[in-house]
XYZ file of C-alpha atoms in Angstrom:
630
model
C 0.000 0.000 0.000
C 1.511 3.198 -1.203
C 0.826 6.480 0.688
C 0.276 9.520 -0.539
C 2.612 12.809 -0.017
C 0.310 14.489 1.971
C 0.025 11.142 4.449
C 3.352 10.819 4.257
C 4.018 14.658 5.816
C 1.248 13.710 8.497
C 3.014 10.496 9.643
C 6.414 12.431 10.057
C 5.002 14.920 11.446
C 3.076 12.526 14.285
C 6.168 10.565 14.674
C 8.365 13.308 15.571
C 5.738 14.875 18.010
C 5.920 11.256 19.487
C 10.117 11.500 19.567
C 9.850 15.136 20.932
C 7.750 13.864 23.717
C 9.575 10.539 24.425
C 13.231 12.542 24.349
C 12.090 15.089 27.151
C 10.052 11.870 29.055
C 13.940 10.293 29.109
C 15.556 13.126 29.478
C 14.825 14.544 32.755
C 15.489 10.943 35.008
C 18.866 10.685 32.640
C 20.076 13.757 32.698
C 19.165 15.217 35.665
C 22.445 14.968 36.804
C 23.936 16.960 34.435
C 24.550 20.771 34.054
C 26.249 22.974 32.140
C 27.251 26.602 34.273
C 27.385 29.194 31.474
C 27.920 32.098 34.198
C 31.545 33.952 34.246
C 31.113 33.411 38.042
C 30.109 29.350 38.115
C 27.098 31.083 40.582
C 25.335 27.647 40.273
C 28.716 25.797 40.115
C 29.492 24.093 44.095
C 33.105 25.942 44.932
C 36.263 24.050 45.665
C 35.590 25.091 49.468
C 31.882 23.464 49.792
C 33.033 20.175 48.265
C 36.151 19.968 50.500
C 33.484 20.273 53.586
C 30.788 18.419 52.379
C 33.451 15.479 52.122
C 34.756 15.881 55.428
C 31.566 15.270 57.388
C 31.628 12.478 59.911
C 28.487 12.344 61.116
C 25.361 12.161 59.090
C 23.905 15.717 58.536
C 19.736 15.812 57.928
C 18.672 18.919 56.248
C 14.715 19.029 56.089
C 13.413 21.559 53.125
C 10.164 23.500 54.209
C 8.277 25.220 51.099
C 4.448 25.382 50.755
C 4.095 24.759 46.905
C 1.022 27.114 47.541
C 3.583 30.079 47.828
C 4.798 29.221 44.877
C 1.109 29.388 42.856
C 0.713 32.542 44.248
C 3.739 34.541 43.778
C 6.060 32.883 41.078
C 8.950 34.153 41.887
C 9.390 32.526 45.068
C 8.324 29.391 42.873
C 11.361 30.064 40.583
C 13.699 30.693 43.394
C 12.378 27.603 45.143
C 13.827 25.450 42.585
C 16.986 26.853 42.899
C 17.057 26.308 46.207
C 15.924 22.520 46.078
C 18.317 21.956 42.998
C 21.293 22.891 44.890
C 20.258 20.804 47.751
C 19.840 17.696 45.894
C 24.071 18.723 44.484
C 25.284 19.287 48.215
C 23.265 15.511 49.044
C 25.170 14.079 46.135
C 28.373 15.709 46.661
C 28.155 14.670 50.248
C 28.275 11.353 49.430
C 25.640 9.604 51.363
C 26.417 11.689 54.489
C 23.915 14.286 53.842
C 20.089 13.174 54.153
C 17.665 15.451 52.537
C 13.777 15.755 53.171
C 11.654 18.204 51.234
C 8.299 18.665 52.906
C 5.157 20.661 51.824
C 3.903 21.415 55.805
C -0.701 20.956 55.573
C -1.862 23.680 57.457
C -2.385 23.066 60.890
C -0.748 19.587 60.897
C 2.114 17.864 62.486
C 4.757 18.628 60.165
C 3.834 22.811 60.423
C 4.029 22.332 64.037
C 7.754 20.756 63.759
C 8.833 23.690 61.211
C 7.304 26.349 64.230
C 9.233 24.190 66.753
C 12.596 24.723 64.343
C 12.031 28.312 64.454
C 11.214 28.486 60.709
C 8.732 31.790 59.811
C 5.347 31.311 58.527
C 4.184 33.984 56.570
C 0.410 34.800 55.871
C -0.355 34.584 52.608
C -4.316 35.733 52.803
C -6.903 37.414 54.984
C -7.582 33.695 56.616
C -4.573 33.996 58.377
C -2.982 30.413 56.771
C 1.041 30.544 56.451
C 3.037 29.152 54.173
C 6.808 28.143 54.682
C 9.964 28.258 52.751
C 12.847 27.534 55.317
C 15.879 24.673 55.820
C 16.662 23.241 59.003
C 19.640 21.187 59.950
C 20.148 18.459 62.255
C 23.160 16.524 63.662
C 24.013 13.519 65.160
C 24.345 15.352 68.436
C 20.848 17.222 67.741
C 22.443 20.487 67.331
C 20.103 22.619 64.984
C 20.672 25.168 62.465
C 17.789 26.685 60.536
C 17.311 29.506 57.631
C 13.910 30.583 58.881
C 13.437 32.123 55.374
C 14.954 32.067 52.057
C 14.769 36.056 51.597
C 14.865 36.733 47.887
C 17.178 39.258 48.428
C 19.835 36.727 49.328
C 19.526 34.400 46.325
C 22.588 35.767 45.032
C 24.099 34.281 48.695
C 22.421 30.844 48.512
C 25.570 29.027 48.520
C 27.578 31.236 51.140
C 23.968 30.594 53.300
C 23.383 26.800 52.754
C 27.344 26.092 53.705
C 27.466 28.075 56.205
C 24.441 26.016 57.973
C 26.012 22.462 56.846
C 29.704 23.937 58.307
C 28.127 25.070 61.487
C 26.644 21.105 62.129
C 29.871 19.384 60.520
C 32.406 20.840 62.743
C 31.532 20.192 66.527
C 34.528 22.956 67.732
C 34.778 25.949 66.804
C 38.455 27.654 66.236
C 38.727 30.481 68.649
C 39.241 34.404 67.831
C 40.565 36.497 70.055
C 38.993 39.805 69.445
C 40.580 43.233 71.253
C 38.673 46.069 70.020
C 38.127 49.941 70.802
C 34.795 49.205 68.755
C 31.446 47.794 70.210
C 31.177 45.185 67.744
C 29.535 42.816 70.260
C 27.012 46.096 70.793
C 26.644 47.992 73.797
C 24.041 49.801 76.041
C 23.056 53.479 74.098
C 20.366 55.316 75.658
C 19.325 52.719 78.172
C 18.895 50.342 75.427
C 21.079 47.539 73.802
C 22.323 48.217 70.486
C 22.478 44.184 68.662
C 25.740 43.441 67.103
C 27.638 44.736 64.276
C 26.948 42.377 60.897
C 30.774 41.324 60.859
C 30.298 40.236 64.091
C 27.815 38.070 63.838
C 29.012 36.809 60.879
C 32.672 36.099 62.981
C 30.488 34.253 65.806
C 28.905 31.906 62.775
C 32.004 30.102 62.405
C 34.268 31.274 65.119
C 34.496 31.295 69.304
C 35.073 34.861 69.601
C 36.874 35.739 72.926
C 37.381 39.028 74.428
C 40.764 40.247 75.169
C 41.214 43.258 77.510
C 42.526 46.053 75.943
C 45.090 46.269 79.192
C 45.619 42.382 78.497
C 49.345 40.952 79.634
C 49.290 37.978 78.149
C 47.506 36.352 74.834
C 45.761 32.894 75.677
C 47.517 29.778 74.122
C 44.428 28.490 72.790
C 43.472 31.611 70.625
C 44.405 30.859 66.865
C 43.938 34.093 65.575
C 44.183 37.542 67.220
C 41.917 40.597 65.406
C 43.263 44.165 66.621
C 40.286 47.022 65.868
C 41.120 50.109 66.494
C 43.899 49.768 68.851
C 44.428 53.035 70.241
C 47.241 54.011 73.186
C 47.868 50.519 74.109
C 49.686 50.306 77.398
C 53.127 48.314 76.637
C 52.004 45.691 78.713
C 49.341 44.555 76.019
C 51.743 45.706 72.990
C 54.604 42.639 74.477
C 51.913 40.368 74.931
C 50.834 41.188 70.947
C 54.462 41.318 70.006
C 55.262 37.923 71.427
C 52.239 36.452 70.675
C 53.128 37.310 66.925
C 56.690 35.690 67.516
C 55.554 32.287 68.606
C 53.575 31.877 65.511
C 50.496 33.780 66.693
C 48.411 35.059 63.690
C 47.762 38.525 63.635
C 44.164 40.432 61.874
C 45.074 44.643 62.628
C 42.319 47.317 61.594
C 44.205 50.266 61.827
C 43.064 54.156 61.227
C 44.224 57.698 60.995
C 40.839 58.681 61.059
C 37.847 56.209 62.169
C 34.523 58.207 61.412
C 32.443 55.834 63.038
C 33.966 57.058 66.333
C 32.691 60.951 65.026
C 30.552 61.379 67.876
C 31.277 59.098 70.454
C 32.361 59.849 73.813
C 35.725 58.981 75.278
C 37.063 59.836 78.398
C 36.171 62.087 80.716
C 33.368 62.901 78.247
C 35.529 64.346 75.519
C 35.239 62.837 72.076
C 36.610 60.017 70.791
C 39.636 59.588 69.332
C 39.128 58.747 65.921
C 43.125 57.846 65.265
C 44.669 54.774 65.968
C 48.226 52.954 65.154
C 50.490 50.085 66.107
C 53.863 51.865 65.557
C 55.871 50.147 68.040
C 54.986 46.630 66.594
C 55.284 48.490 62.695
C 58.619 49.986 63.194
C 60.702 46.781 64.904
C 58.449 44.810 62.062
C 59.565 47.552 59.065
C 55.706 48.702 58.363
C 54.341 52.120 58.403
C 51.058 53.781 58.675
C 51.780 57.041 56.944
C 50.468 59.457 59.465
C 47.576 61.362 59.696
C 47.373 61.098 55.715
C 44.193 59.390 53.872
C 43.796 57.997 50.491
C 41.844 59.671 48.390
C 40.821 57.926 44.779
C 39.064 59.615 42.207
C 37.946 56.736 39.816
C 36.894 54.651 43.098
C 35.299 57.184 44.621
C 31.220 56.759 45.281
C 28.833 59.030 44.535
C 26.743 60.761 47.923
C 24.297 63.668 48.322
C 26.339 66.997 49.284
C 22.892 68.766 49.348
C 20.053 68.510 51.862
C 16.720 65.993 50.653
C 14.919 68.887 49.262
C 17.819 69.619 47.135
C 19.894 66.618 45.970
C 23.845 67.559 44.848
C 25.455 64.344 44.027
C 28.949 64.545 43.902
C 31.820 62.295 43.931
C 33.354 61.370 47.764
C 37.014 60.848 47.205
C 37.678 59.538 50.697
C 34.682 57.117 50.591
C 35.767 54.157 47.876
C 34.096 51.352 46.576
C 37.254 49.256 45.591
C 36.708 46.638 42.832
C 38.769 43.789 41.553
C 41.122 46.213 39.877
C 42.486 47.044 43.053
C 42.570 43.538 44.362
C 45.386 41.096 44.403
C 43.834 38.029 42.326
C 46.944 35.679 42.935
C 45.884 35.992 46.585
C 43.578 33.403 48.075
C 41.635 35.956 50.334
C 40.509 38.054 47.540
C 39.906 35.635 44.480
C 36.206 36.083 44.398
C 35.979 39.494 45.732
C 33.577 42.183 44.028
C 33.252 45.231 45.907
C 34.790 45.979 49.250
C 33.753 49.419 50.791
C 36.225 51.510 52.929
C 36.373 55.401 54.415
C 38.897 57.331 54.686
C 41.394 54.768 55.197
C 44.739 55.188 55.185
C 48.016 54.301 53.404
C 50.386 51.586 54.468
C 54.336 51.171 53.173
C 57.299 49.248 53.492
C 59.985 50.961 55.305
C 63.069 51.308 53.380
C 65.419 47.953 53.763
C 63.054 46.120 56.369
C 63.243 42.754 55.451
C 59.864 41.866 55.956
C 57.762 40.574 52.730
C 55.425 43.580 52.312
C 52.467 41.824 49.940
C 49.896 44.413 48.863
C 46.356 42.909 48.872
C 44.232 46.266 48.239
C 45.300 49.334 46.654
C 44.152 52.462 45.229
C 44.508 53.216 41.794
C 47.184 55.997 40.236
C 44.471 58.401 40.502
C 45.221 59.009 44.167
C 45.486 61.692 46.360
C 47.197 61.748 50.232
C 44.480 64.069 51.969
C 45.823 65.039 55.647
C 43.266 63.945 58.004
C 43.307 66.489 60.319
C 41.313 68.598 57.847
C 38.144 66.265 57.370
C 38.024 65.353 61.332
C 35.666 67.693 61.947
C 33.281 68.757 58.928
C 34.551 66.986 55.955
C 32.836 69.088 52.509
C 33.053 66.404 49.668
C 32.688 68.992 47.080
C 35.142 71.079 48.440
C 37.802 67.791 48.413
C 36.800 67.483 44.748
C 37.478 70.526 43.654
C 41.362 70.402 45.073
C 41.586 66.666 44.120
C 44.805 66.592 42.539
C 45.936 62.721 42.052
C 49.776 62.701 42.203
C 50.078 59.498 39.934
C 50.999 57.004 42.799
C 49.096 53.822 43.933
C 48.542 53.641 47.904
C 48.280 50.451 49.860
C 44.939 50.250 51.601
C 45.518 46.325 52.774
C 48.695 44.380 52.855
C 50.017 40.608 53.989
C 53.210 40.487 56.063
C 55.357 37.424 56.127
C 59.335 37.146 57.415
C 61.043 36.908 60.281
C 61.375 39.604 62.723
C 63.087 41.045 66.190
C 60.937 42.145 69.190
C 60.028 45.699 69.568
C 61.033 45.265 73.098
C 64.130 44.289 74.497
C 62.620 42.395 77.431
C 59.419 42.111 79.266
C 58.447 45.429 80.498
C 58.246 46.160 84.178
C 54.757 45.102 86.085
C 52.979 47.690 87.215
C 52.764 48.606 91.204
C 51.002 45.760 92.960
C 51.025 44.090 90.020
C 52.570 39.880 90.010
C 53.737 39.138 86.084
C 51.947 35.538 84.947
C 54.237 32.643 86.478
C 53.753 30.557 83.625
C 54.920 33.264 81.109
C 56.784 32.021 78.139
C 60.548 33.066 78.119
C 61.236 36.474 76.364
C 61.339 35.995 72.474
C 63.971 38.474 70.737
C 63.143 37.435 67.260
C 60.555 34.989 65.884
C 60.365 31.548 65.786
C 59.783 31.212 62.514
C 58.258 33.314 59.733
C 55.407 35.746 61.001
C 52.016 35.734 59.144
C 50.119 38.980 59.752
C 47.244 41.265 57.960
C 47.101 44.559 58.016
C 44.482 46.917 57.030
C 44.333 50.615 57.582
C 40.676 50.956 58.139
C 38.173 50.581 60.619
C 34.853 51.948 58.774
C 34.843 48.842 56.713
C 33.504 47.114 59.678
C 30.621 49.748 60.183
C 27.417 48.148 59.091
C 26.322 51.606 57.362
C 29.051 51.343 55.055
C 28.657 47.811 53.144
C 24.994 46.174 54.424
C 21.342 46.893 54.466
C 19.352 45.402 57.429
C 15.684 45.018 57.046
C 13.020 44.010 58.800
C 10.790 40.685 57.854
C 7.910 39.776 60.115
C 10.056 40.517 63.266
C 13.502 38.859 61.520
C 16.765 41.186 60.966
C 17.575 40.048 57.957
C 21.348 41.600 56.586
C 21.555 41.998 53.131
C 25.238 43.026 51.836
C 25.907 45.591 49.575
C 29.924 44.614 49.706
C 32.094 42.445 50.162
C 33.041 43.585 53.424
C 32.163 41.011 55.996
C 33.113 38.103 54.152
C 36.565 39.178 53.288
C 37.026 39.663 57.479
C 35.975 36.330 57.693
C 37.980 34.942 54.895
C 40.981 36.463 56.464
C 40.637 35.225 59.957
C 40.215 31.586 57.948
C 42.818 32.155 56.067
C 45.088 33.226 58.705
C 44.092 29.811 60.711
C 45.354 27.964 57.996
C 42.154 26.435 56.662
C 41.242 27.474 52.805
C 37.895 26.109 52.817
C 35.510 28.466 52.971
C 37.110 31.058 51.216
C 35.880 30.181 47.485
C 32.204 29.934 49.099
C 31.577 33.290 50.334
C 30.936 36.376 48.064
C 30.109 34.275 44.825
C 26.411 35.764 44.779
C 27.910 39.473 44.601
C 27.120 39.827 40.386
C 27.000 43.583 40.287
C 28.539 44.634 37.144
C 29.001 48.350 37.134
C 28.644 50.319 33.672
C 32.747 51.439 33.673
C 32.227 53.211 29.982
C 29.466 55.187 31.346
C 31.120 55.944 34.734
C 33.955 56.975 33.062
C 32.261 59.432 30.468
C 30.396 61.003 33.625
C 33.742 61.280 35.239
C 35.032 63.253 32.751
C 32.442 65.006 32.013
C 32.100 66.092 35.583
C 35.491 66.892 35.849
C 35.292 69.465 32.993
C 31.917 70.982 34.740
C 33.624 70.890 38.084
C 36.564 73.143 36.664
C 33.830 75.719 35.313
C 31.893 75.678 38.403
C 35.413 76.636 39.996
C 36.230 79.205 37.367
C 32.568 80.872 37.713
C 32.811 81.096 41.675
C 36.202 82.803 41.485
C 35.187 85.321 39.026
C 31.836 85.749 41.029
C 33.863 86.328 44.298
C 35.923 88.928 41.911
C 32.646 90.000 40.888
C 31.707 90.760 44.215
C 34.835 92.318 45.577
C 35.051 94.538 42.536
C 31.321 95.750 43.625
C 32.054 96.266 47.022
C 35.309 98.571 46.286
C 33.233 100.651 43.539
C 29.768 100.355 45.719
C 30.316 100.077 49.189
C 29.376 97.144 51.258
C 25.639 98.231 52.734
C 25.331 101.627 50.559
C 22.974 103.095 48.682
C 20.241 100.029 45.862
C 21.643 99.846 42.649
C 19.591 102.404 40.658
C 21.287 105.339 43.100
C 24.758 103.473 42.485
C 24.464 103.907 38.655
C 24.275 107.532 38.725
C 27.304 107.577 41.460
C 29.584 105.074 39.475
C 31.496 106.451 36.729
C 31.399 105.594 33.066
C 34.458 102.874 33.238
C 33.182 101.320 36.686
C 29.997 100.914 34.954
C 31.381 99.285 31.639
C 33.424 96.936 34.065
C 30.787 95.825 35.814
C 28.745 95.081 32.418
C 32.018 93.347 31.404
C 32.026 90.827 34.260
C 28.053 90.251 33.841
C 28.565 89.266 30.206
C 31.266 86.857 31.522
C 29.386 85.402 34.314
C 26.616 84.958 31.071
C 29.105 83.379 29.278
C 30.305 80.921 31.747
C 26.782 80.074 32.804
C 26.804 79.298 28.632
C 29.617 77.394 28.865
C 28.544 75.325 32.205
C 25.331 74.190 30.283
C 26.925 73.266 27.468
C 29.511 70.900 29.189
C 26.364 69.212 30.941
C 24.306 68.873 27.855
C 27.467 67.152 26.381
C 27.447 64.910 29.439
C 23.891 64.414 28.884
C 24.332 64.066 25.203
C 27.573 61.374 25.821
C 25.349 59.142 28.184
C 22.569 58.905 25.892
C 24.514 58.064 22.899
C 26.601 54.994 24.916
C 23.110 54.212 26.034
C 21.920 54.016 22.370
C 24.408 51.849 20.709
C 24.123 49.814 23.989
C 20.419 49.045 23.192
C 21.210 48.173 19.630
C 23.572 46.430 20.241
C 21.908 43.978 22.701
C 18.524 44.384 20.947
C 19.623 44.033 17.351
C 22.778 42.309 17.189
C 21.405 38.998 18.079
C 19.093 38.977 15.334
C 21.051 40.175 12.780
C 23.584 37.409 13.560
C 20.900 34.805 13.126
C 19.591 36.222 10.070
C 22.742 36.711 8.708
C 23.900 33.063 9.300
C 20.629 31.895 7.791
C 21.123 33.820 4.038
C 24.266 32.219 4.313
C 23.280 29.208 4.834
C 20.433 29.647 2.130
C 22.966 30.645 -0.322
C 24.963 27.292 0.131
C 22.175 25.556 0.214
C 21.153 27.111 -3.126
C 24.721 26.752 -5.023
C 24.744 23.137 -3.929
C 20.688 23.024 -5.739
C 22.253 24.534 -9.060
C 24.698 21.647 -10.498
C 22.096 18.914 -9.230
C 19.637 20.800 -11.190
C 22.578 21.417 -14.306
C-alpha cells in the first residue's frame, strides 16, 4: 500500500511529536544529573571550598526543606527561586556522598509537620486574609541534635544561597569551633546606648557563625595559648604591657588580623574619656617599626575613579557629587593571585589610610588592596571635623601614585622590646609566662588593614526588617573578606571560594567613566565661575560700598568705566553660565549616545547574527541546488 505525499508529511510529522515527547520523558530521570554553568562566576557551580566540607563530614547531617508549593502558585517568583534552592540541595546531598540526608516537605496547614517547622524556628508567613502561612525555610540536624535553621529564604539573598546553605552544613559538621581572640576599641559585640542595647555589628555576627570569639582586655598581659587568631580594631594608646603580649604572641607563631586608622569616622561622635570625644586615630607603631611597616600618618587615600557618589545637598535639594575619601574598591584594586581576595567584588572603605614598606626592612610587604594611580594623600586632620566632599573634589589633585589600603606580612622579625616590660605597682607578672622571644620563631604571618569603617554596618549592608527577623543583606564584600581572612590566617582554605560568589553587580565602567570626565570638565567651570563671582563681588564692594545706597542710586554715582566693568564681568558670568550648560548637555548628550548603541547592540545584534547566518546558509544551500539541477 503506497501512501500519498500528503500522508506521508502527516506520519512524520506525528512521529516526531511522538520522539519530541519521548526525548524530554527520558531526558529529565537521565540527565538530571547533568549541568552545564554558562555564568563567568560558576554562581550555580558548588566551589572548591563546599566540596572539600561536604566530604569531610563524619556524622550524618539531615537537612529538612520546608516550602508550601502554595507560595509558589501565588507569587512565582518565590516558585522560581524555590527550585533553585531545592536543585542545589539535591548537588550538596550528592556531593556529600551519602552523608547528607535530605527531606523536602510541603507542611498541611495546621498539621504535624507545620508544628515541627514552628518548633525549628522556621517563619510562617500569611499569605491571605484567613490567616494560613506558608513556609519556605531549611533546618539542619546533627548527630548530636544540634540545629541550624534559615527561617526564610529572603529573595534578596539568592545571590548568597551558597555562602547561606554552607554556612548552615559547616556550622553542624564541625563540633569545635576555632577560637578568635577579638581586642577592640569598637562595640562590635554592641553595647548599652540610651538605656537600650544596640544588637551586634553584621561582621560580628558573621565572625560568631564560624568562630568562638573571645574578648581580650585592651590592658591584656598575656595572649591565651588556645586563641588561633588575634583581630586588633582600632587599637588606640595601648599600654606596653598589652603591645609585648601582641608582640610575642606574633613571635611564637600567633596570627595577627590589625584594623588600623588615621581617622575612624564611626567614632565621630562618640564619647571617650572624661566625656571628651573620641579619638578617631589609631596605630600600632611600636609593633610596625621593629616589624619595618608604616602607617603614613595622619594622611588618607583619596581615589578619584573609586570614589562613590553621595548627596552633598540637603533631601529637598539633591547635589550628588563624587566622595574621594569614601571608595568602593573593585577587583582592579585587588590582588587576584591571593587566596583571600579571588572572588571578591566590591569591598567598601572610608577614609582609610596608606600603608608602606619601610626602606630595607626585610619583611615581605604583599599588597592585597590598593588604590589606583588616581590618588590623592588628603591630611586627616582637615576632614576630622566637617569633611565638605565637594570642596575635596574641587582640590583633588591625584599625584600618579598607587597607595596600599591592605597588605600581607610574612618574614622573620626582632621584638620591639628588648625584654618584658616592668609590672605595674602591685602588680605579680603571669608565672607561667613564656621566656622572652627576641626574634621569631619562625616566619610571622600577619594582615594589616588601615581601616576601621569597613567594619561599620552603614558602610557595606542593608538590614531590614521581615515579620520581626533582621535580615542583613550586603551591599559589599566587606564582611566576608574579614571572615575569609581570619580563615585564612588559621590555615584552613575552605571556605574562602564559598563566600561572596552571589555578589554579580557589574558596574557600567564606559558610562562611569564618560560622567567622570564630564564632571570633571563641569567641576573646573563651576570653579572658574565662583572665582570670578567672588571677583565679581569684591570689585562691587570697592566701587559700591558694602551696605550703601540700591543699585539704581549706584548707577548715577559710578562712573562711566566702573559701569562698563561691571557690564564686562556680567557678560562673563553669562558666558560661563553658557559654557557650564553646554559641558552638561554634552554629558547628557555622551550618556545617551553609549546608552543608544548599547540598546542596539543587545537588541539588534542577536538577530542580525541569526539572520545573517541563515542567508548564508540559504545561499549554500542554493549553489549546492544549481549543479544537481545542471
Amino acid at each position: 500500500m503506497k501512501l500519498g505525499r500528503s500522508a506521508l508529511g502527516g506520519l512524520g510529522i506525528a512521529l516526531a511529536a511522538i520522539l519530541f515527547v519521548a526525548v524530554n520523558a527520558l531526558s529529565g530521570p537521565l540527565l538530571q544529573g547533568l549541568r552545564l554553568d554558562l555564568t563567568q562566576d560558576k554562581l550555580f557551580t558548588l566551589s572548591q571550598g563546599t566540596r572539600a566540607i561536604l566530604a569531610r563530614i563524619d556524622e550524618p547531617v539531615t537537612l529538612r526543606f520546608y516550602y508550601s508549593e502554595r507560595l509558589g502558585r501565588e507569587i512565582p517568583s518565590y516558585g522560581v527561586y524555590a527550585q533553585r534552592v531545592r536543585e542545589m540541595l539535591e548537588e550538596y546531598r550528592d556531593a556529600a556522598r551519602g552523608k547528607l540526608r535530605l527531606e523536602i516537605l510541603d507542611p498541611p496547614a495546621f498539621s504535624d509537620e507545620e508544628d515541627r517547622a514552628v518548633a525549628f524556628g522556621l517563619q510562617g508567613v500569611p499569605l491571605n486574609q484567613q490567616g494560613e502561612l506558608v513556609y519556605f525555610g531549611l533546618a539542619g540536624t546533627n548527630s548530636a541534635d544540634k540545629e541550624e535553621v534559615i527561617a526564610f529564604f529572603q529573595p534578596e539573598r539568592e545571590r548568597f544561597l551558597e555562602y547561606d546553605l554552607t554556612k548552615l552544613v559547616y556550622n553542624l559538621a564541625t563540633p569545635k569551633k576555632p577560637v578568635v581572640g577579638l581586642l577592640s576599641s569598637i562595640p562590635m559585640a554592641g553595647e548599652f546606648r540610651s538605656m537600650r542595647p544596640t544588637p551586634p555589628s553584621a561582621v560580628y555576627a558573621q565572625l560568631q557563625q564560624f568562630f568562638e570569639i573571645r574578648a581580650v582586655s585592651a590592658d591584656a598581659a598575656d595572649i591565651p595559648a588556645d586563641i588561633g587568631v588575634l583581630v586588633l580594631v582600632h587599637p588606640k594608646e595601648l599600654p606596653d604591657r598589652t603591645l609585648y603580649a601582641i608582640d610575642q604572641f606574633v613571635l611564637r607563631g600567633g596570627r595577627l588580623l590589625a584594623f588600623v586608622d588615621p581617622h575612624a569616622e564611626s567614632e565621630m561622635g562618640r564619647a571617650g574619656p572624661m566625656g571628651m570625644a573620641a579619638q578617631t586615630s589609631s596605630d600600632l607603631k611600636k609593633l610596625f617599626d621593629a616589624w619595618g611597616v608604616e602607617l603614613v600618618a595622619d594622611k588618607l587615600a583619596a581615589d578619584r575613579l573609586a570614589a562613590r557618589r553621595v548627596n552633598a545637598g540637603t533631601e529637598a535639594r539633591v547635589r550628588a557629587v563624587d566622595y574621594v575619601l569614601w571608595l568602593s574598591l573593585r577587583e582592579q584594586n585587588f590582588d587576584r593571585t591571593d587566596v583571600l581576595l579571588t572572588e571578591a567584588n566590591v569591598i567598601q572603605m572610608a577614609s582609610a589610610g596608606i600603608l608602606r614598606k619601610k626602606d630595607g626592612a626585610a619583611i615581605e610587604f604583599q599588597p592585597l588592596i590598593r588604590t589606583s594611580l588616581q590618588a590623592q594623600a588628603v591630611d586627616a586632620e582637615g576632614v576630622r571635623v566637617q569633611p565638605d566632599p565637594v570642596q575635596l573634589l574641587a582640590t583633588f589633585q591625584p599625584g600618579g601614585e598607587s597607595f596600599v589600603l591592605a597588605a600581607r606580612l610574612r618574614g622573620a622579625v626582632g621584638s620591639a622590646f628588648e625584654a618584658a616590660p616592668a609590672p605595674a605597682e602591685g602588680e605579680t607578672p603571669p608565672a607561667d609566662r613564656p621566656a622572652h622571644l627576641a626574634r621569631s620563631q619562625g616566619p610571622i604571618n600577619a594582615i594589616v588593614i588601615a581601616d576601621t569603617d569597613l567594619l561599620d554596618d552603614r558602610f557595606w549592608v542593608q538590614t531590614q526588617e521581615f515579620f520581626g527577623q533582621r535580615v542583613a543583606v550586603p551591599a559589599a564584600y566587606n564582611g566576608d573578606f574579614v571572615v575569609n581572612a581570619v580563615d585564612n590566617l588559621l590555615g584552613s582554605s575552605e571556605l574562602i571560594g564559598l563566600r561572596g560568589r552571589g555578589l554579580s553587580q557589574r558596574p557600567f565602567t564606559a558610562l562611569q567613566a564618560i560622567q567622570r570626565d564630564a564632571e570633571l570638565r563641569f567641576r573646573a567651570k563651576e570653579r572658574e565661575l565662583q572665582e570670578k563671582l567672588r571677583e565679581t563681588e569684591q570689585r562691587l564692594a570697592q566701587l559700591q560700598g558694602r551696605g550703601g545706597p540700591r543699585e539704581e542710586t549706584n548707577r548715577a554715582i559710578v562712573g562711566p568705566e566702573q559701569q562698563a566693568e561691571i557690564e564686562r564681568f556680567r557678560g562673563e558670568l553669562l558666558g560661563l553660565r553658557r559654557e557650564l550648560r553646554d559641558v552638561q548637555g554634552e554629558l547628557r548628550g555622551d550618556i545617551e549616545r553609549l546608552q543608544t548603541v548599547t540598546k542596539a547592540i543587545n537588541i539588534a545584534a542577536v538577530p542580525a547574527v541569526v539572520a545573517l547566518v541563515a542567508l548564508v546558509l540559504g545561499w549554500l544551500r542554493l549553489r549546492k541546488r544549481r549543479p544537481a539541477a545542471a
